mmCIF file of N, CA and C in Angstrom:
data_model
loop_
_atom_site.group_PDB
_atom_site.id
_atom_site.type_symbol
_atom_site.label_atom_id
_atom_site.label_comp_id
_atom_site.label_asym_id
_atom_site.label_seq_id
_atom_site.Cartn_x
_atom_site.Cartn_y
_atom_site.Cartn_z
ATOM 1 N N ALA A 926 -1.555 2.648 -14.793
ATOM 2 C CA ALA A 926 -1.914 3.541 -13.711
ATOM 3 C C ALA A 926 -3.113 4.417 -14.089
ATOM 4 N N GLU A 927 -3.240 4.722 -15.359
ATOM 5 C CA GLU A 927 -4.328 5.596 -15.805
ATOM 6 C C GLU A 927 -5.698 4.946 -15.630
ATOM 7 N N ARG A 928 -5.744 3.617 -15.641
ATOM 8 C CA ARG A 928 -7.028 2.911 -15.528
ATOM 9 C C ARG A 928 -7.475 2.703 -14.091
ATOM 10 N N VAL A 929 -6.608 2.971 -13.138
ATOM 11 C CA VAL A 929 -6.935 2.777 -11.725
ATOM 12 C C VAL A 929 -7.909 3.859 -11.279
ATOM 13 N N THR A 930 -8.989 3.445 -10.618
ATOM 14 C CA THR A 930 -9.970 4.421 -10.134
ATOM 15 C C THR A 930 -10.100 4.403 -8.617
ATOM 16 N N ALA A 931 -9.728 3.306 -7.982
ATOM 17 C CA ALA A 931 -9.836 3.185 -6.527
ATOM 18 C C ALA A 931 -8.559 3.690 -5.856
ATOM 19 N N PRO A 932 -8.674 4.158 -4.627
ATOM 20 C CA PRO A 932 -7.476 4.524 -3.877
ATOM 21 C C PRO A 932 -6.550 3.304 -3.745
ATOM 22 N N VAL A 933 -5.250 3.550 -3.741
ATOM 23 C CA VAL A 933 -4.265 2.465 -3.713
ATOM 24 C C VAL A 933 -3.324 2.666 -2.536
ATOM 25 N N LEU A 934 -3.091 1.578 -1.804
ATOM 26 C CA LEU A 934 -2.090 1.548 -0.749
ATOM 27 C C LEU A 934 -0.975 0.622 -1.207
ATOM 28 N N ILE A 935 0.240 1.141 -1.270
ATOM 29 C CA ILE A 935 1.416 0.332 -1.595
ATOM 30 C C ILE A 935 2.257 0.255 -0.334
ATOM 31 N N VAL A 936 2.474 -0.962 0.145
ATOM 32 C CA VAL A 936 3.344 -1.189 1.291
ATOM 33 C C VAL A 936 4.509 -2.014 0.776
ATOM 34 N N HIS A 937 5.706 -1.461 0.890
ATOM 35 C CA HIS A 937 6.857 -2.151 0.306
ATOM 36 C C HIS A 937 8.048 -2.073 1.255
ATOM 37 N N ALA A 938 8.680 -3.211 1.459
ATOM 38 C CA ALA A 938 9.848 -3.282 2.338
ATOM 39 C C ALA A 938 11.119 -2.982 1.551
ATOM 40 N N ARG A 939 11.972 -2.178 2.135
ATOM 41 C CA ARG A 939 13.270 -1.865 1.516
ATOM 42 C C ARG A 939 14.090 -3.121 1.271
ATOM 43 N N ASP A 940 13.989 -4.099 2.181
ATOM 44 C CA ASP A 940 14.799 -5.313 2.106
ATOM 45 C C ASP A 940 14.107 -6.454 1.362
ATOM 46 N N ASP A 941 13.062 -6.159 0.618
ATOM 47 C CA ASP A 941 12.328 -7.189 -0.120
ATOM 48 C C ASP A 941 13.273 -7.897 -1.086
ATOM 49 N N GLY A 942 13.428 -9.198 -0.915
ATOM 50 C CA GLY A 942 14.320 -9.970 -1.766
ATOM 51 C C GLY A 942 13.670 -10.490 -3.036
ATOM 52 N N ARG A 943 12.374 -10.301 -3.184
ATOM 53 C CA ARG A 943 11.661 -10.799 -4.369
ATOM 54 C C ARG A 943 11.299 -9.702 -5.356
ATOM 55 N N VAL A 944 10.844 -8.589 -4.837
ATOM 56 C CA VAL A 944 10.418 -7.477 -5.696
ATOM 57 C C VAL A 944 11.241 -6.249 -5.320
ATOM 58 N N PRO A 945 12.011 -5.711 -6.239
ATOM 59 C CA PRO A 945 12.828 -4.537 -5.911
ATOM 60 C C PRO A 945 11.968 -3.376 -5.409
ATOM 61 N N PHE A 946 12.469 -2.692 -4.401
ATOM 62 C CA PHE A 946 11.755 -1.558 -3.821
ATOM 63 C C PHE A 946 11.407 -0.525 -4.886
ATOM 64 N N GLU A 947 12.278 -0.386 -5.875
ATOM 65 C CA GLU A 947 12.063 0.594 -6.940
ATOM 66 C C GLU A 947 10.771 0.328 -7.709
ATOM 67 N N HIS A 948 10.315 -0.914 -7.753
ATOM 68 C CA HIS A 948 9.049 -1.211 -8.441
ATOM 69 C C HIS A 948 7.885 -0.513 -7.740
ATOM 70 N N GLY A 949 7.872 -0.557 -6.411
ATOM 71 C CA GLY A 949 6.831 0.140 -5.659
ATOM 72 C C GLY A 949 6.900 1.640 -5.862
ATOM 73 N N GLU A 950 8.126 2.172 -5.838
ATOM 74 C CA GLU A 950 8.300 3.615 -6.057
ATOM 75 C C GLU A 950 7.824 4.023 -7.450
ATOM 76 N N THR A 951 8.145 3.216 -8.447
ATOM 77 C CA THR A 951 7.732 3.512 -9.822
ATOM 78 C C THR A 951 6.210 3.521 -9.937
ATOM 79 N N MET A 952 5.556 2.526 -9.343
ATOM 80 C CA MET A 952 4.093 2.471 -9.408
ATOM 81 C C MET A 952 3.478 3.672 -8.701
ATOM 82 N N ALA A 953 4.011 4.034 -7.551
ATOM 83 C CA ALA A 953 3.489 5.193 -6.829
ATOM 84 C C ALA A 953 3.651 6.468 -7.658
ATOM 85 N N ARG A 954 4.802 6.639 -8.278
ATOM 86 C CA ARG A 954 5.025 7.831 -9.123
ATOM 87 C C ARG A 954 4.058 7.863 -10.298
ATOM 88 N N ARG A 955 3.842 6.722 -10.918
ATOM 89 C CA ARG A 955 2.925 6.677 -12.072
ATOM 90 C C ARG A 955 1.495 6.986 -11.659
ATOM 91 N N LEU A 956 1.091 6.470 -10.521
ATOM 92 C CA LEU A 956 -0.250 6.776 -10.033
ATOM 93 C C LEU A 956 -0.379 8.268 -9.705
ATOM 94 N N GLN A 957 0.643 8.828 -9.080
ATOM 95 C CA GLN A 957 0.627 10.264 -8.778
ATOM 96 C C GLN A 957 0.579 11.087 -10.063
ATOM 97 N N ALA A 958 1.350 10.692 -11.059
ATOM 98 C CA ALA A 958 1.359 11.412 -12.335
ATOM 99 C C ALA A 958 -0.009 11.354 -13.010
ATOM 100 N N ALA A 959 -0.736 10.258 -12.783
ATOM 101 C CA ALA A 959 -2.085 10.105 -13.341
ATOM 102 C C ALA A 959 -3.134 10.739 -12.419
ATOM 103 N N GLU A 960 -2.662 11.436 -11.381
ATOM 104 C CA GLU A 960 -3.526 12.123 -10.415
ATOM 105 C C GLU A 960 -4.474 11.164 -9.708
ATOM 106 N N ARG A 961 -3.922 9.996 -9.342
ATOM 107 C CA ARG A 961 -4.695 9.000 -8.601
ATOM 108 C C ARG A 961 -4.367 9.109 -7.115
ATOM 109 N N ASP A 962 -5.269 8.621 -6.306
ATOM 110 C CA ASP A 962 -5.104 8.626 -4.854
ATOM 111 C C ASP A 962 -4.229 7.436 -4.472
ATOM 112 N N VAL A 963 -2.978 7.709 -4.108
ATOM 113 C CA VAL A 963 -2.038 6.642 -3.755
ATOM 114 C C VAL A 963 -1.314 6.991 -2.468
ATOM 115 N N THR A 964 -1.152 5.976 -1.639
ATOM 116 C CA THR A 964 -0.368 6.095 -0.413
ATOM 117 C C THR A 964 0.728 5.052 -0.480
ATOM 118 N N MET A 965 1.974 5.492 -0.319
ATOM 119 C CA MET A 965 3.119 4.570 -0.344
ATOM 120 C C MET A 965 3.726 4.528 1.051
ATOM 121 N N ILE A 966 3.810 3.339 1.602
ATOM 122 C CA ILE A 966 4.417 3.137 2.914
ATOM 123 C C ILE A 966 5.700 2.343 2.718
ATOM 124 N N GLU A 967 6.793 2.899 3.186
ATOM 125 C CA GLU A 967 8.087 2.224 3.112
ATOM 126 C C GLU A 967 8.361 1.547 4.451
ATOM 127 N N ILE A 968 8.604 0.255 4.392
ATOM 128 C CA ILE A 968 9.000 -0.497 5.574
ATOM 129 C C ILE A 968 10.529 -0.590 5.538
ATOM 130 N N ALA A 969 11.181 0.023 6.504
ATOM 131 C CA ALA A 969 12.646 0.127 6.467
ATOM 132 C C ALA A 969 13.331 -1.236 6.567
ATOM 133 N N HIS A 970 12.866 -2.083 7.448
ATOM 134 C CA HIS A 970 13.514 -3.387 7.647
ATOM 135 C C HIS A 970 12.453 -4.468 7.637
ATOM 136 N N GLY A 971 12.260 -5.064 6.485
ATOM 137 C CA GLY A 971 11.271 -6.121 6.378
ATOM 138 C C GLY A 971 11.523 -6.919 5.125
ATOM 139 N N ASP A 972 11.003 -8.134 5.107
ATOM 140 C CA ASP A 972 11.157 -8.985 3.938
ATOM 141 C C ASP A 972 9.894 -8.923 3.080
ATOM 142 N N HIS A 973 9.819 -9.783 2.077
ATOM 143 C CA HIS A 973 8.694 -9.757 1.151
ATOM 144 C C HIS A 973 7.356 -10.013 1.858
ATOM 145 N N GLY A 974 7.353 -10.915 2.817
ATOM 146 C CA GLY A 974 6.108 -11.260 3.498
ATOM 147 C C GLY A 974 5.815 -10.428 4.726
ATOM 148 N N LEU A 975 6.727 -9.510 5.061
ATOM 149 C CA LEU A 975 6.583 -8.680 6.249
ATOM 150 C C LEU A 975 6.289 -9.543 7.478
ATOM 151 N N TRP A 976 7.106 -10.568 7.682
ATOM 152 C CA TRP A 976 6.857 -11.554 8.729
ATOM 153 C C TRP A 976 7.309 -11.119 10.104
ATOM 154 N N ASN A 977 8.340 -10.259 10.207
ATOM 155 C CA ASN A 977 8.780 -9.931 11.568
ATOM 156 C C ASN A 977 7.777 -8.993 12.230
ATOM 157 N N GLY A 978 7.759 -9.022 13.551
ATOM 158 C CA GLY A 978 6.735 -8.306 14.310
ATOM 159 C C GLY A 978 6.662 -6.825 14.039
ATOM 160 N N ASP A 979 7.810 -6.159 13.981
ATOM 161 C CA ASP A 979 7.809 -4.710 13.769
ATOM 162 C C ASP A 979 7.276 -4.329 12.395
ATOM 163 N N SER A 980 7.748 -5.036 11.356
ATOM 164 C CA SER A 980 7.280 -4.695 10.003
ATOM 165 C C SER A 980 5.813 -5.065 9.825
ATOM 166 N N ARG A 981 5.383 -6.160 10.417
ATOM 167 C CA ARG A 981 3.967 -6.564 10.341
ATOM 168 C C ARG A 981 3.089 -5.524 11.019
ATOM 169 N N LEU A 982 3.493 -5.062 12.193
ATOM 170 C CA LEU A 982 2.718 -4.044 12.914
ATOM 171 C C LEU A 982 2.669 -2.742 12.126
ATOM 172 N N GLN A 983 3.775 -2.361 11.529
ATOM 173 C CA GLN A 983 3.820 -1.138 10.728
ATOM 174 C C GLN A 983 2.862 -1.248 9.537
ATOM 175 N N MET A 984 2.854 -2.404 8.877
ATOM 176 C CA MET A 984 1.961 -2.610 7.735
ATOM 177 C C MET A 984 0.498 -2.594 8.167
ATOM 178 N N LEU A 985 0.173 -3.295 9.253
ATOM 179 C CA LEU A 985 -1.216 -3.355 9.707
ATOM 180 C C LEU A 985 -1.715 -1.992 10.187
ATOM 181 N N THR A 986 -0.855 -1.228 10.818
ATOM 182 C CA THR A 986 -1.225 0.122 11.249
ATOM 183 C C THR A 986 -1.514 1.010 10.040
ATOM 184 N N ALA A 987 -0.658 0.912 9.021
ATOM 185 C CA ALA A 987 -0.870 1.694 7.795
ATOM 186 C C ALA A 987 -2.162 1.256 7.105
ATOM 187 N N LEU A 988 -2.430 -0.041 7.082
ATOM 188 C CA LEU A 988 -3.645 -0.559 6.455
ATOM 189 C C LEU A 988 -4.886 -0.071 7.191
ATOM 190 N N GLU A 989 -4.853 -0.130 8.514
ATOM 191 C CA GLU A 989 -5.984 0.340 9.304
ATOM 192 C C GLU A 989 -6.269 1.821 9.028
ATOM 193 N N ARG A 990 -5.222 2.633 8.985
ATOM 194 C CA ARG A 990 -5.377 4.067 8.716
ATOM 195 C C ARG A 990 -5.942 4.292 7.310
ATOM 196 N N PHE A 991 -5.401 3.573 6.327
ATOM 197 C CA PHE A 991 -5.848 3.705 4.941
ATOM 198 C C PHE A 991 -7.331 3.344 4.811
ATOM 199 N N LEU A 992 -7.722 2.213 5.400
ATOM 200 C CA LEU A 992 -9.126 1.797 5.310
ATOM 201 C C LEU A 992 -10.045 2.766 6.040
ATOM 202 N N SER A 993 -9.613 3.253 7.177
ATOM 203 C CA SER A 993 -10.419 4.228 7.910
ATOM 204 C C SER A 993 -10.585 5.512 7.105
ATOM 205 N N ASP A 994 -9.490 5.964 6.491
ATOM 206 C CA ASP A 994 -9.550 7.188 5.681
ATOM 207 C C ASP A 994 -10.452 7.033 4.465
ATOM 208 N N HIS A 995 -10.467 5.853 3.864
ATOM 209 C CA HIS A 995 -11.189 5.679 2.610
ATOM 210 C C HIS A 995 -12.558 5.025 2.748
ATOM 211 N N LEU A 996 -12.758 4.282 3.832
ATOM 212 C CA LEU A 996 -14.053 3.644 4.034
ATOM 213 C C LEU A 996 -14.786 4.203 5.236
ATOM 214 N N GLY A 997 -14.039 4.846 6.110
ATOM 215 C CA GLY A 997 -14.637 5.377 7.331
ATOM 216 C C GLY A 997 -14.999 4.252 8.277
ATOM 217 N N SER A 998 -15.677 4.612 9.320
ATOM 218 C CA SER A 998 -16.090 3.599 10.293
ATOM 219 C C SER A 998 -17.607 3.469 10.299
ATOM 220 N N GLY A 999 -18.243 3.928 9.233
ATOM 221 C CA GLY A 999 -19.699 3.959 9.187
ATOM 222 C C GLY A 999 -20.366 2.731 8.619
ATOM 223 N N GLY A 1000 -19.656 1.615 8.526
ATOM 224 C CA GLY A 1000 -20.299 0.391 8.062
ATOM 225 C C GLY A 1000 -20.218 0.232 6.562
ATOM 226 N N ASN A 1001 -21.253 -0.360 5.998
ATOM 227 C CA ASN A 1001 -21.301 -0.739 4.596
ATOM 228 C C ASN A 1001 -21.110 0.447 3.661
ATOM 229 N N ARG A 1002 -20.187 0.301 2.729
ATOM 230 C CA ARG A 1002 -19.943 1.342 1.725
ATOM 231 C C ARG A 1002 -20.181 0.793 0.331
ATOM 232 N N GLY A 1003 -21.204 -0.051 0.198
ATOM 233 C CA GLY A 1003 -21.539 -0.562 -1.132
ATOM 234 C C GLY A 1003 -20.785 -1.825 -1.516
ATOM 235 N N TRP A 1004 -20.394 -2.625 -0.501
ATOM 236 C CA TRP A 1004 -19.719 -3.880 -0.820
ATOM 237 C C TRP A 1004 -20.692 -4.799 -1.550
ATOM 238 N N PRO A 1005 -20.199 -5.556 -2.514
ATOM 239 C CA PRO A 1005 -21.070 -6.495 -3.251
ATOM 240 C C PRO A 1005 -21.800 -7.438 -2.292
ATOM 241 N N GLY A 1006 -23.052 -7.666 -2.565
ATOM 242 C CA GLY A 1006 -23.839 -8.607 -1.788
ATOM 243 C C GLY A 1006 -24.477 -8.009 -0.547
ATOM 244 N N GLU A 1007 -24.261 -6.730 -0.316
ATOM 245 C CA GLU A 1007 -24.868 -6.115 0.882
ATOM 246 C C GLU A 1007 -25.790 -4.995 0.484
#
């Protein structure tokens, strides 16, 4: 977590059958302890792939907000090749 320099979005479903929810919580806590910019979104009812409509919409909404907050809507922010 100490080596992370970019803002991090963690989206994790409570019902994830592959990766325990606690792993996401642990990573978020470690990033916070390292004073990194982290956003943790808990999906109450979703699987690992967030395939159902409600969990997918919740994830995409959180992603849109995160990208808007960190990249803004002003176009190129130094992406490679541009």
